[in-house]
Amino acid sequence: MTSEAAFPANFLWGAATSAYQIEGQPLADGAGPSIWHRFAHTPGRVANGDTGDLACDHYRRFEEDVALMADLGLGAYRFSVAWGRVLPEGRGSVNAKGLDFYRRLVDALLERGIAPMITLYHWDLPAALHDRGGWLNPDSPAWFADYAQVLFRALDDRVPLWVTINEPWVVTVPGYLDGELAPGHRDPFEAPRVAHHLLLAHAEAVAAYRSLGGRHRIGLAVNLEPQHPASPTPENQAAARRRDAFINRWFLDPLYLGRYPAELATIFGAAWPEFADADLARIRSTSDSVLGGSLGTGCATDFIGVNYYSRGLVRADPNTQPLGAIRISPENAPRTTMGWEVYPPGLTETLLWIKEHYGNPPTYITENGAAFDDPPPADGLVPDPERVDYLRAHLRAAHAALEQGADLRGYFVWSLFDNFEWAQGYSQRFGLIRVDPPNQARILKASARFYQNVIRANGV
Ligand SMILES: N#[N+]C[C@@H]1[C@@H](O)[C@H](O)[C@@H](O)[C@@H]2O[C@H]12
């Protein structure tokens, strides 16, 4: 296959999942429940009453699933560790059976030449820690660093890429401000403190990784979306700037610039606390250590994981507090079943924005993909042309950023499997591979074959 867009020789091609969304059996072998186990079992919180009790049954079927990853030719697989499998109480004694599952998964991947990228936290906080205040507790960064060290000690000899926290913004805003996701809080006084503790947790985990002599690379995965005013009025332009600070800069400015965006204090008003300068110093990564490519010292973050899905088209709206802005979808624009506009140029813009604002750090697209109403399988393959078109267009957009100097190192499709889509349960299909919880059959989609060819050609 000749490629219009050829990627660098060592470009990393992967797919991504997360523990609660695919593993099933969240309490097996001594595991402790997470806030998502509780949330999903709370009536009315998840569509159709769906839970992750079975999901894709990956906890049992992982060897079969790794064989499928090898069939696709994946160079890497991004997955998360369920904190409560390893530390059922969130801290204290290690559950050997839980840790052993992840050892066996990593070894199965390595046997097939697939590099593991482990996400330490993908939203499933042990319920026992939530009962101690969770991310609101100032001890939470230390809890997280202690948990991270258990994984570093057990697996750093075999795991080349670590992500500390997945989408701290989503942990904060849907989790503590609008209440859509676990733990379902709605408190503007809680959200900024949770965000701060998540950033400190990232910093403490990175510092622990360095102090243990971590030999590989560790980063943070953030959801980013360019914010465009719906029309060039001063009100909409100001609203887009506020939403840019609120979504895109809330976590990256402290990490790379050592300060929060000034807009956040205005947005949150009295709910925005005074944060200690020492905390911001701890959180800041020394960009020179990133640019130098050497493993950072202190809290230096080695790479940024970008989760990109769409852009925000923004209109000022004084009724939507605390932001005073809403995201709209343009008329007649192609959209996914999540209601998100298909907007590939936003990926190029996002990658170049990181290059321009944060010193061009090494970057991985740790999630990119789309949910569509896939038709049923035909002759053993699910025809999903919309997803093939989405992936092709976004890979070309990523390549355009590479050609303009972005230090893009790899791309992970979200997701390998149709899986538990949080509050939307199993109603949204993001997978390259179809999975229906009742029968658990794995059926490849045309997008899986498309991606297999992209990997073979190292281009699109
Ligand atoms: N929604 N959506 C799909 C996808 C979600 O399934 C992932 O768990 C998150 O990391 C991120 O939000 C993106």
Tab-separated table of C-alpha atoms and ligand atoms in Angstrom:
chain	number	residue	atom	x	y	z
A	1	MET	CA	0.000	0.000	0.000
A	2	THR	CA	1.593	3.301	-1.010
A	3	SER	CA	1.134	5.897	1.693
A	4	GLU	CA	0.263	9.517	1.068
A	5	ALA	CA	1.457	10.188	4.600
A	6	ALA	CA	4.504	8.155	5.664
A	7	PHE	CA	5.274	8.197	9.403
A	8	PRO	CA	8.750	8.103	11.007
A	9	ALA	CA	10.470	4.750	11.077
A	10	ASN	CA	10.086	4.218	14.822
A	11	PHE	CA	6.549	5.587	15.117
A	12	LEU	CA	4.515	3.644	17.689
A	13	TRP	CA	1.155	2.236	16.579
A	14	GLY	CA	-1.204	1.127	19.320
A	15	ALA	CA	-4.706	0.823	20.657
A	16	ALA	CA	-6.076	1.799	24.054
A	17	THR	CA	-8.500	0.538	26.685
A	18	SER	CA	-9.040	0.921	30.417
A	19	ALA	CA	-9.576	-1.535	33.250
A	20	TYR	CA	-13.139	-0.837	34.331
A	21	GLN	CA	-14.291	-0.518	30.724
A	22	ILE	CA	-13.125	-3.953	29.545
A	23	GLU	CA	-11.933	-6.278	32.324
A	24	GLY	CA	-15.141	-7.390	34.056
A	25	GLN	CA	-15.110	-9.227	37.394
A	26	PRO	CA	-14.084	-6.091	39.318
A	27	LEU	CA	-14.142	-7.946	42.650
A	28	ALA	CA	-12.405	-11.166	41.559
A	29	ASP	CA	-9.435	-12.627	43.455
A	30	GLY	CA	-9.606	-10.274	46.390
A	31	ALA	CA	-9.975	-7.013	44.481
A	32	GLY	CA	-11.581	-4.098	46.315
A	33	PRO	CA	-14.519	-2.170	44.796
A	34	SER	CA	-13.908	1.138	43.027
A	35	ILE	CA	-16.027	4.283	42.901
A	36	TRP	CA	-17.122	3.152	39.444
A	37	HIS	CA	-18.338	-0.189	40.786
A	38	ARG	CA	-20.421	1.743	43.302
A	39	PHE	CA	-21.542	4.380	40.789
A	40	ALA	CA	-22.608	1.844	38.143
A	41	HIS	CA	-24.579	-0.089	40.760
A	42	THR	CA	-26.408	3.071	41.810
A	43	PRO	CA	-29.772	3.145	40.025
A	44	GLY	CA	-30.095	5.898	37.444
A	45	ARG	CA	-26.400	6.684	37.096
A	46	VAL	CA	-25.596	4.576	33.996
A	47	ALA	CA	-27.720	4.116	30.868
A	48	ASN	CA	-29.829	0.947	30.846
A	49	GLY	CA	-28.473	0.060	34.299
A	50	ASP	CA	-25.267	-1.209	32.635
A	51	THR	CA	-22.262	-2.024	34.818
A	52	GLY	CA	-18.675	-3.189	34.332
A	53	ASP	CA	-19.406	-6.494	36.093
A	54	LEU	CA	-18.755	-8.415	32.848
A	55	ALA	CA	-17.743	-5.748	30.279
A	56	CYS	CA	-15.491	-7.510	27.723
A	57	ASP	CA	-14.526	-10.275	30.201
A	58	HIS	CA	-10.918	-9.328	29.507
A	59	TYR	CA	-9.817	-10.374	32.993
A	60	ARG	CA	-10.422	-13.958	31.868
A	61	ARG	CA	-9.902	-13.656	28.114
A	62	PHE	CA	-6.731	-11.545	28.022
A	63	GLU	CA	-4.607	-14.185	26.271
A	64	GLU	CA	-7.130	-14.445	23.416
A	65	ASP	CA	-7.242	-10.665	23.286
A	66	VAL	CA	-3.465	-10.296	23.138
A	67	ALA	CA	-3.487	-12.723	20.195
A	68	LEU	CA	-5.966	-10.414	18.430
A	69	MET	CA	-3.668	-7.426	19.116
A	70	ALA	CA	-0.776	-9.362	17.564
A	71	ASP	CA	-2.963	-10.224	14.551
A	72	LEU	CA	-3.547	-6.508	14.007
A	73	GLY	CA	0.192	-5.897	14.232
A	74	LEU	CA	-0.013	-3.486	17.170
A	75	GLY	CA	3.375	-2.174	18.277
A	76	ALA	CA	1.948	-1.089	21.622
A	77	TYR	CA	-1.104	-1.543	23.818
A	78	ARG	CA	-2.278	1.081	26.296
A	79	PHE	CA	-4.260	-0.269	29.227
A	80	SER	CA	-4.906	0.776	32.807
A	81	VAL	CA	-4.363	-0.982	36.107
A	82	ALA	CA	-7.352	-1.209	38.428
A	83	TRP	CA	-5.899	0.270	41.625
A	84	GLY	CA	-8.281	-1.799	43.760
A	85	ARG	CA	-7.089	-5.099	42.273
A	86	VAL	CA	-3.545	-4.340	43.450
A	87	LEU	CA	-4.423	-2.542	46.703
A	88	PRO	CA	-7.984	-3.560	47.668
A	89	GLU	CA	-8.106	-0.852	50.362
A	90	GLY	CA	-6.250	1.591	48.104
A	91	ARG	CA	-3.220	1.488	50.372
A	92	GLY	CA	-1.533	-1.003	52.680
A	93	SER	CA	-1.150	-4.647	51.754
A	94	VAL	CA	-0.760	-5.713	48.145
A	95	ASN	CA	-3.178	-8.269	46.680
A	96	ALA	CA	-0.734	-10.658	45.003
A	97	LYS	CA	-3.378	-12.187	42.711
A	98	GLY	CA	-4.379	-8.773	41.444
A	99	LEU	CA	-0.824	-7.703	40.720
A	100	ASP	CA	-0.138	-11.076	39.122
A	101	PHE	CA	-2.898	-10.511	36.552
A	102	TYR	CA	-1.051	-7.452	35.277
A	103	ARG	CA	2.297	-9.281	35.301
A	104	ARG	CA	0.781	-12.024	33.123
A	105	LEU	CA	-0.811	-9.473	30.794
A	106	VAL	CA	2.487	-7.582	30.381
A	107	ASP	CA	4.400	-10.817	29.755
A	108	ALA	CA	1.831	-11.959	27.175
A	109	LEU	CA	2.223	-8.634	25.358
A	110	LEU	CA	6.015	-8.782	25.408
A	111	GLU	CA	5.973	-12.352	24.114
A	112	ARG	CA	4.134	-10.982	21.046
A	113	GLY	CA	6.434	-7.991	20.643
A	114	ILE	CA	3.790	-5.541	21.845
A	115	ALA	CA	5.045	-2.721	24.093
A	116	PRO	CA	2.845	-2.081	27.158
A	117	MET	CA	1.857	1.483	27.978
A	118	ILE	CA	0.352	1.363	31.471
A	119	THR	CA	-2.061	4.002	32.764
A	120	LEU	CA	-1.916	3.974	36.556
A	121	TYR	CA	-5.224	5.773	37.080
A	122	HIS	CA	-8.162	5.651	34.665
A	123	TRP	CA	-10.908	6.911	37.014
A	124	ASP	CA	-11.533	3.800	39.174
A	125	LEU	CA	-10.451	5.074	42.607
A	126	PRO	CA	-10.712	2.417	45.340
A	127	ALA	CA	-13.968	3.038	47.198
A	128	ALA	CA	-12.081	2.676	50.497
A	129	LEU	CA	-10.046	5.782	49.635
A	130	HIS	CA	-13.143	7.670	48.537
A	131	ASP	CA	-14.534	6.931	51.984
A	132	ARG	CA	-11.470	8.770	53.355
A	133	GLY	CA	-12.221	11.807	51.187
A	134	GLY	CA	-10.792	10.501	47.935
A	135	TRP	CA	-9.114	13.139	45.757
A	136	LEU	CA	-10.364	15.808	48.154
A	137	ASN	CA	-8.053	14.478	50.850
A	138	PRO	CA	-4.645	16.254	50.901
A	139	ASP	CA	-3.129	12.798	51.522
A	140	SER	CA	-4.350	11.561	48.109
A	141	PRO	CA	-1.133	12.472	46.256
A	142	ALA	CA	0.840	10.318	48.711
A	143	TRP	CA	-1.667	7.457	48.399
A	144	PHE	CA	-1.252	7.597	44.620
A	145	ALA	CA	2.558	7.734	44.757
A	146	ASP	CA	2.634	4.716	47.103
A	147	TYR	CA	0.369	2.765	44.745
A	148	ALA	CA	2.479	3.832	41.751
A	149	GLN	CA	5.635	2.581	43.450
A	150	VAL	CA	4.109	-0.884	43.827
A	151	LEU	CA	3.670	-1.011	40.033
A	152	PHE	CA	7.057	0.571	39.275
A	153	ARG	CA	8.842	-1.991	41.450
A	154	ALA	CA	6.897	-4.889	39.983
A	155	LEU	CA	6.936	-3.950	36.290
A	156	ASP	CA	9.354	-1.170	35.380
A	157	ASP	CA	11.858	-3.730	34.116
A	158	ARG	CA	9.345	-4.570	31.353
A	159	VAL	CA	7.136	-1.482	30.842
A	160	PRO	CA	8.648	1.250	28.647
A	161	LEU	CA	5.831	3.812	28.906
A	162	TRP	CA	3.842	4.921	31.950
A	163	VAL	CA	0.904	7.305	32.132
A	164	THR	CA	0.140	8.504	35.659
A	165	ILE	CA	-3.429	9.809	35.307
A	166	ASN	CA	-5.878	9.694	32.437
A	167	GLU	CA	-7.715	12.959	31.762
A	168	PRO	CA	-7.502	14.692	35.162
A	169	TRP	CA	-9.966	17.251	33.756
A	170	VAL	CA	-12.629	14.548	33.362
A	171	VAL	CA	-11.880	13.205	36.846
A	172	THR	CA	-12.441	16.779	38.093
A	173	VAL	CA	-15.321	18.292	36.086
A	174	PRO	CA	-17.767	15.436	35.355
A	175	GLY	CA	-16.692	13.843	38.654
A	176	TYR	CA	-16.890	16.812	41.033
A	177	LEU	CA	-18.497	19.769	39.195
A	178	ASP	CA	-21.330	18.585	36.979
A	179	GLY	CA	-21.733	15.189	38.621
A	180	GLU	CA	-22.106	13.173	35.412
A	181	LEU	CA	-19.378	10.638	36.290
A	182	ALA	CA	-18.212	8.944	39.483
A	183	PRO	CA	-18.261	9.969	42.258
A	184	GLY	CA	-21.075	12.241	40.995
A	185	HIS	CA	-20.371	15.349	43.096
A	186	ARG	CA	-21.541	18.833	42.065
A	187	ASP	CA	-19.494	21.333	44.045
A	188	PRO	CA	-17.432	24.225	42.598
A	189	PHE	CA	-15.509	24.413	45.897
A	190	GLU	CA	-14.412	20.782	45.531
A	191	ALA	CA	-13.359	20.766	41.858
A	192	PRO	CA	-10.286	23.079	42.035
A	193	ARG	CA	-8.963	21.188	45.076
A	194	VAL	CA	-9.425	17.821	43.362
A	195	ALA	CA	-7.597	19.124	40.287
A	196	HIS	CA	-4.749	20.395	42.450
A	197	HIS	CA	-4.395	17.065	44.251
A	198	LEU	CA	-4.410	15.228	40.902
A	199	LEU	CA	-1.551	17.413	39.677
A	200	LEU	CA	0.336	16.842	42.930
A	201	ALA	CA	-0.359	13.123	42.605
A	202	HIS	CA	1.170	13.157	39.131
A	203	ALA	CA	4.200	15.055	40.420
A	204	GLU	CA	4.695	12.748	43.410
A	205	ALA	CA	4.440	9.671	41.198
A	206	VAL	CA	6.977	11.084	38.745
A	207	ALA	CA	9.307	12.004	41.612
A	208	ALA	CA	8.918	8.489	43.049
A	209	TYR	CA	9.670	7.033	39.633
A	210	ARG	CA	12.867	9.037	39.418
A	211	SER	CA	13.921	8.166	42.962
A	212	LEU	CA	13.431	4.468	42.218
A	213	GLY	CA	15.752	4.872	39.228
A	214	GLY	CA	12.940	4.485	36.692
A	215	ARG	CA	14.569	3.714	33.393
A	216	HIS	CA	11.752	4.527	31.033
A	217	ARG	CA	9.328	7.342	30.319
A	218	ILE	CA	6.404	8.678	32.292
A	219	GLY	CA	3.773	11.190	31.303
A	220	LEU	CA	0.264	12.540	31.759
A	221	ALA	CA	-2.698	11.971	29.406
A	222	VAL	CA	-4.967	14.972	28.914
A	223	ASN	CA	-8.140	15.567	26.903
A	224	LEU	CA	-7.635	18.535	24.605
A	225	GLU	CA	-9.953	20.264	22.157
A	226	PRO	CA	-9.359	23.550	20.313
A	227	GLN	CA	-11.991	26.169	21.195
A	228	HIS	CA	-13.387	28.188	18.280
A	229	PRO	CA	-15.906	31.033	18.691
A	230	ALA	CA	-19.209	30.150	17.006
A	231	SER	CA	-19.097	33.625	15.452
A	232	PRO	CA	-16.422	36.342	15.751
A	233	THR	CA	-18.302	38.459	18.274
A	234	PRO	CA	-16.268	39.756	21.257
A	235	GLU	CA	-18.539	37.784	23.591
A	236	ASN	CA	-18.003	34.496	21.776
A	237	GLN	CA	-14.262	35.109	21.438
A	238	ALA	CA	-14.020	35.747	25.190
A	239	ALA	CA	-16.111	32.639	25.851
A	240	ALA	CA	-13.777	30.545	23.682
A	241	ARG	CA	-10.762	31.896	25.584
A	242	ARG	CA	-12.411	30.996	28.909
A	243	ARG	CA	-13.210	27.482	27.731
A	244	ASP	CA	-9.650	27.087	26.401
A	245	ALA	CA	-8.271	27.946	29.838
A	246	PHE	CA	-10.887	25.765	31.552
A	247	ILE	CA	-10.270	22.654	29.439
A	248	ASN	CA	-6.911	22.835	27.704
A	249	ARG	CA	-4.683	24.882	30.004
A	250	TRP	CA	-5.974	23.992	33.496
A	251	PHE	CA	-3.483	21.099	33.820
A	252	LEU	CA	-0.807	21.832	31.224
A	253	ASP	CA	-0.021	25.393	32.348
A	254	PRO	CA	0.913	24.274	35.911
A	255	LEU	CA	2.853	21.306	34.543
A	256	TYR	CA	4.934	23.277	32.052
A	257	LEU	CA	4.624	26.910	33.166
A	258	GLY	CA	4.313	26.532	36.953
A	259	ARG	CA	1.060	28.505	37.216
A	260	TYR	CA	-2.672	28.107	36.757
A	261	PRO	CA	-4.370	30.089	33.964
A	262	ALA	CA	-5.522	33.400	35.476
A	263	GLU	CA	-8.979	32.863	33.949
A	264	LEU	CA	-9.711	30.036	36.414
A	265	ALA	CA	-9.783	32.348	39.426
A	266	THR	CA	-12.305	34.517	37.564
A	267	ILE	CA	-14.371	31.523	36.485
A	268	PHE	CA	-14.504	29.963	39.961
A	269	GLY	CA	-14.534	33.214	41.949
A	270	ALA	CA	-14.735	32.597	45.698
A	271	ALA	CA	-14.505	28.853	45.065
A	272	TRP	CA	-10.935	29.239	43.756
A	273	PRO	CA	-8.502	28.691	46.646
A	274	GLU	CA	-5.035	30.104	47.198
A	275	PHE	CA	-2.554	27.403	46.197
A	276	ALA	CA	0.891	27.261	47.781
A	277	ASP	CA	3.756	28.375	45.546
A	278	ALA	CA	5.669	25.326	46.763
A	279	ASP	CA	2.944	23.107	45.343
A	280	LEU	CA	3.157	24.779	41.937
A	281	ALA	CA	6.937	24.446	42.018
A	282	ARG	CA	6.519	20.733	42.790
A	283	ILE	CA	4.067	20.271	39.930
A	284	ARG	CA	6.044	22.190	37.329
A	285	SER	CA	8.090	20.022	34.991
A	286	THR	CA	11.483	21.439	33.986
A	287	SER	CA	10.934	21.790	30.259
A	288	ASP	CA	14.679	21.665	29.626
A	289	SER	CA	14.767	18.139	30.977
A	290	VAL	CA	11.992	17.270	28.546
A	291	LEU	CA	13.541	19.073	25.619
A	292	GLY	CA	16.873	17.545	26.451
A	293	GLY	CA	15.250	14.179	26.050
A	294	SER	CA	16.999	13.052	29.212
A	295	LEU	CA	14.898	11.508	31.925
A	296	GLY	CA	13.778	14.454	33.983
A	297	THR	CA	14.738	15.243	37.521
A	298	GLY	CA	12.183	15.994	40.221
A	299	CYS	CA	8.755	16.034	38.646
A	300	ALA	CA	9.816	16.399	35.041
A	301	THR	CA	7.228	14.852	32.776
A	302	ASP	CA	8.754	12.961	29.877
A	303	PHE	CA	5.814	13.179	27.487
A	304	ILE	CA	2.282	14.430	27.038
A	305	GLY	CA	-0.483	12.016	26.119
A	306	VAL	CA	-3.129	13.749	23.992
A	307	ASN	CA	-6.663	12.386	23.939
A	308	TYR	CA	-8.298	14.080	20.946
A	309	TYR	CA	-11.873	13.575	19.759
A	310	SER	CA	-13.219	16.867	18.456
A	311	ARG	CA	-13.159	20.641	18.823
A	312	GLY	CA	-15.323	22.970	20.846
A	313	LEU	CA	-17.451	25.426	18.898
A	314	VAL	CA	-18.234	27.993	21.575
A	315	ARG	CA	-21.027	30.453	22.155
A	316	ALA	CA	-21.242	32.816	25.136
A	317	ASP	CA	-24.076	31.848	27.455
A	318	PRO	CA	-24.471	33.697	30.778
A	319	ASN	CA	-26.894	31.012	31.944
A	320	THR	CA	-24.220	28.314	31.907
A	321	GLN	CA	-22.200	28.808	35.062
A	322	PRO	CA	-19.428	28.939	36.091
A	323	LEU	CA	-18.077	29.194	32.537
A	324	GLY	CA	-20.607	31.432	30.779
A	325	ALA	CA	-20.000	29.444	27.608
A	326	ILE	CA	-21.541	26.470	25.893
A	327	ARG	CA	-20.262	24.095	23.259
A	328	ILE	CA	-22.497	23.821	20.183
A	329	SER	CA	-22.431	21.572	17.132
A	330	PRO	CA	-22.445	23.275	13.757
A	331	GLU	CA	-25.463	22.556	11.581
A	332	ASN	CA	-24.908	19.838	8.957
A	333	ALA	CA	-21.488	18.903	10.351
A	334	PRO	CA	-20.644	15.179	10.419
A	335	ARG	CA	-21.038	13.924	13.967
A	336	THR	CA	-20.394	10.751	15.926
A	337	THR	CA	-23.088	9.070	18.010
A	338	MET	CA	-21.618	10.892	21.010
A	339	GLY	CA	-22.839	14.084	19.301
A	340	TRP	CA	-19.267	15.263	18.706
A	341	GLU	CA	-18.374	17.031	15.465
A	342	VAL	CA	-15.914	15.127	13.263
A	343	TYR	CA	-13.182	17.769	12.943
A	344	PRO	CA	-9.756	16.384	11.930
A	345	PRO	CA	-8.023	19.782	11.535
A	346	GLY	CA	-8.447	20.201	15.282
A	347	LEU	CA	-5.913	17.436	15.858
A	348	THR	CA	-3.275	19.245	13.788
A	349	GLU	CA	-4.112	22.462	15.625
A	350	THR	CA	-3.868	20.757	19.025
A	351	LEU	CA	-0.492	19.158	18.349
A	352	LEU	CA	0.960	22.451	17.028
A	353	TRP	CA	-0.533	24.314	20.003
A	354	ILE	CA	1.368	22.023	22.368
A	355	LYS	CA	4.541	22.583	20.332
A	356	GLU	CA	4.112	26.359	20.482
A	357	HIS	CA	2.985	26.739	24.108
A	358	TYR	CA	4.917	24.060	25.998
A	359	GLY	CA	8.232	23.685	24.226
A	360	ASN	CA	7.416	20.846	21.841
A	361	PRO	CA	7.575	18.003	24.389
A	362	PRO	CA	7.523	14.402	23.189
A	363	THR	CA	3.858	13.643	22.544
A	364	TYR	CA	1.735	10.538	22.004
A	365	ILE	CA	-1.835	10.590	20.785
A	366	THR	CA	-2.979	8.316	23.594
A	367	GLU	CA	-6.597	8.304	22.408
A	368	ASN	CA	-8.326	9.110	19.123
A	369	GLY	CA	-11.421	7.385	17.781
A	370	ALA	CA	-15.149	7.611	17.287
A	371	ALA	CA	-18.431	6.006	18.206
A	372	PHE	CA	-20.825	5.153	15.403
A	373	ASP	CA	-23.917	2.965	15.080
A	374	ASP	CA	-22.106	0.053	13.505
A	375	PRO	CA	-24.224	-2.263	11.344
A	376	PRO	CA	-24.316	-5.964	12.273
A	377	PRO	CA	-21.492	-8.197	10.997
A	378	ALA	CA	-21.614	-9.338	7.354
A	379	ASP	CA	-19.524	-12.395	6.400
A	380	GLY	CA	-17.657	-12.230	9.701
A	381	LEU	CA	-16.665	-8.562	9.463
A	382	VAL	CA	-18.438	-5.453	10.695
A	383	PRO	CA	-18.591	-2.824	7.922
A	384	ASP	CA	-17.825	0.488	9.647
A	385	PRO	CA	-16.914	2.923	6.825
A	386	GLU	CA	-17.523	6.005	8.985
A	387	ARG	CA	-14.881	4.902	11.475
A	388	VAL	CA	-12.436	4.077	8.658
A	389	ASP	CA	-12.962	7.575	7.261
A	390	TYR	CA	-12.587	9.123	10.733
A	391	LEU	CA	-9.307	7.318	11.416
A	392	ARG	CA	-7.867	8.026	7.962
A	393	ALA	CA	-8.652	11.745	8.232
A	394	HIS	CA	-7.215	12.037	11.747
A	395	LEU	CA	-4.068	10.115	10.886
A	396	ARG	CA	-3.496	12.538	8.027
A	397	ALA	CA	-4.126	15.423	10.418
A	398	ALA	CA	-1.556	13.986	12.834
A	399	HIS	CA	0.896	13.618	9.974
A	400	ALA	CA	0.385	17.260	9.018
A	401	ALA	CA	1.499	18.253	12.523
A	402	LEU	CA	4.535	15.983	12.249
A	403	GLU	CA	5.489	17.696	9.009
A	404	GLN	CA	5.321	21.041	10.846
A	405	GLY	CA	7.695	19.886	13.542
A	406	ALA	CA	5.509	18.420	16.286
A	407	ASP	CA	7.421	15.809	18.260
A	408	LEU	CA	4.766	13.142	17.818
A	409	ARG	CA	5.981	9.677	18.834
A	410	GLY	CA	2.933	7.450	18.523
A	411	TYR	CA	-0.806	6.985	18.027
A	412	PHE	CA	-3.297	4.867	19.983
A	413	VAL	CA	-6.796	4.221	18.654
A	414	TRP	CA	-9.615	4.506	21.166
A	415	SER	CA	-10.590	1.786	21.415
A	416	LEU	CA	-9.460	-1.771	20.756
A	417	PHE	CA	-12.908	-3.090	21.781
A	418	ASP	CA	-16.454	-1.841	22.030
A	419	ASN	CA	-16.630	-1.394	25.790
A	420	PHE	CA	-18.347	0.165	28.828
A	421	GLU	CA	-18.644	3.852	27.911
A	422	TRP	CA	-19.066	5.158	31.462
A	423	ALA	CA	-22.439	6.834	32.051
A	424	GLN	CA	-23.554	5.727	28.586
A	425	GLY	CA	-22.940	2.070	29.346
A	426	TYR	CA	-22.696	-0.152	26.255
A	427	SER	CA	-24.774	2.166	24.092
A	428	GLN	CA	-21.689	3.653	22.405
A	429	ARG	CA	-19.395	1.566	20.208
A	430	PHE	CA	-15.791	2.909	19.863
A	431	GLY	CA	-14.037	-0.364	19.071
A	432	LEU	CA	-11.969	-1.647	16.193
A	433	ILE	CA	-13.362	-4.973	17.360
A	434	ARG	CA	-17.051	-5.533	18.091
A	435	VAL	CA	-17.875	-7.069	21.444
A	436	ASP	CA	-21.411	-7.742	22.664
A	437	PRO	CA	-21.387	-8.432	26.431
A	438	PRO	CA	-24.039	-11.193	26.245
A	439	ASN	CA	-22.050	-13.468	23.917
A	440	GLN	CA	-18.561	-11.933	24.235
A	441	ALA	CA	-17.703	-12.779	20.622
A	442	ARG	CA	-14.808	-10.701	19.237
A	443	ILE	CA	-15.687	-9.666	15.655
A	444	LEU	CA	-13.256	-7.511	13.678
A	445	LYS	CA	-14.538	-4.411	11.983
A	446	ALA	CA	-13.350	-3.059	8.644
A	447	SER	CA	-11.564	-0.348	10.663
A	448	ALA	CA	-9.429	-3.045	12.298
A	449	ARG	CA	-8.291	-4.248	8.884
A	450	PHE	CA	-7.758	-0.650	7.789
A	451	TYR	CA	-5.587	0.009	10.858
A	452	GLN	CA	-3.692	-3.255	10.318
A	453	ASN	CA	-2.764	-1.988	6.829
A	454	VAL	CA	-1.779	1.420	8.193
A	455	ILE	CA	0.596	-0.290	10.614
A	456	ARG	CA	2.059	-2.500	7.880
A	457	ALA	CA	2.595	0.513	5.609
A	458	ASN	CA	3.599	2.785	8.492
A	459	GLY	CA	1.452	5.359	6.817
A	460	VAL	CA	-1.950	6.237	5.452
B	1	LIG	N1	-16.172	9.498	25.716
B	1	LIG	N2	-15.457	8.829	25.364
B	1	LIG	C1	-14.517	7.934	24.849
B	1	LIG	C2	-13.246	7.875	25.728
B	1	LIG	C3	-13.503	7.150	27.048
B	1	LIG	O1	-14.072	5.863	26.804
B	1	LIG	C4	-12.148	7.008	27.731
B	1	LIG	O2	-12.234	6.194	28.897
B	1	LIG	C5	-11.632	8.385	28.155
B	1	LIG	O3	-10.249	8.267	28.424
B	1	LIG	C6	-11.885	9.474	27.106
B	1	LIG	O4	-13.155	9.964	27.014
B	1	LIG	C7	-12.717	9.268	25.995
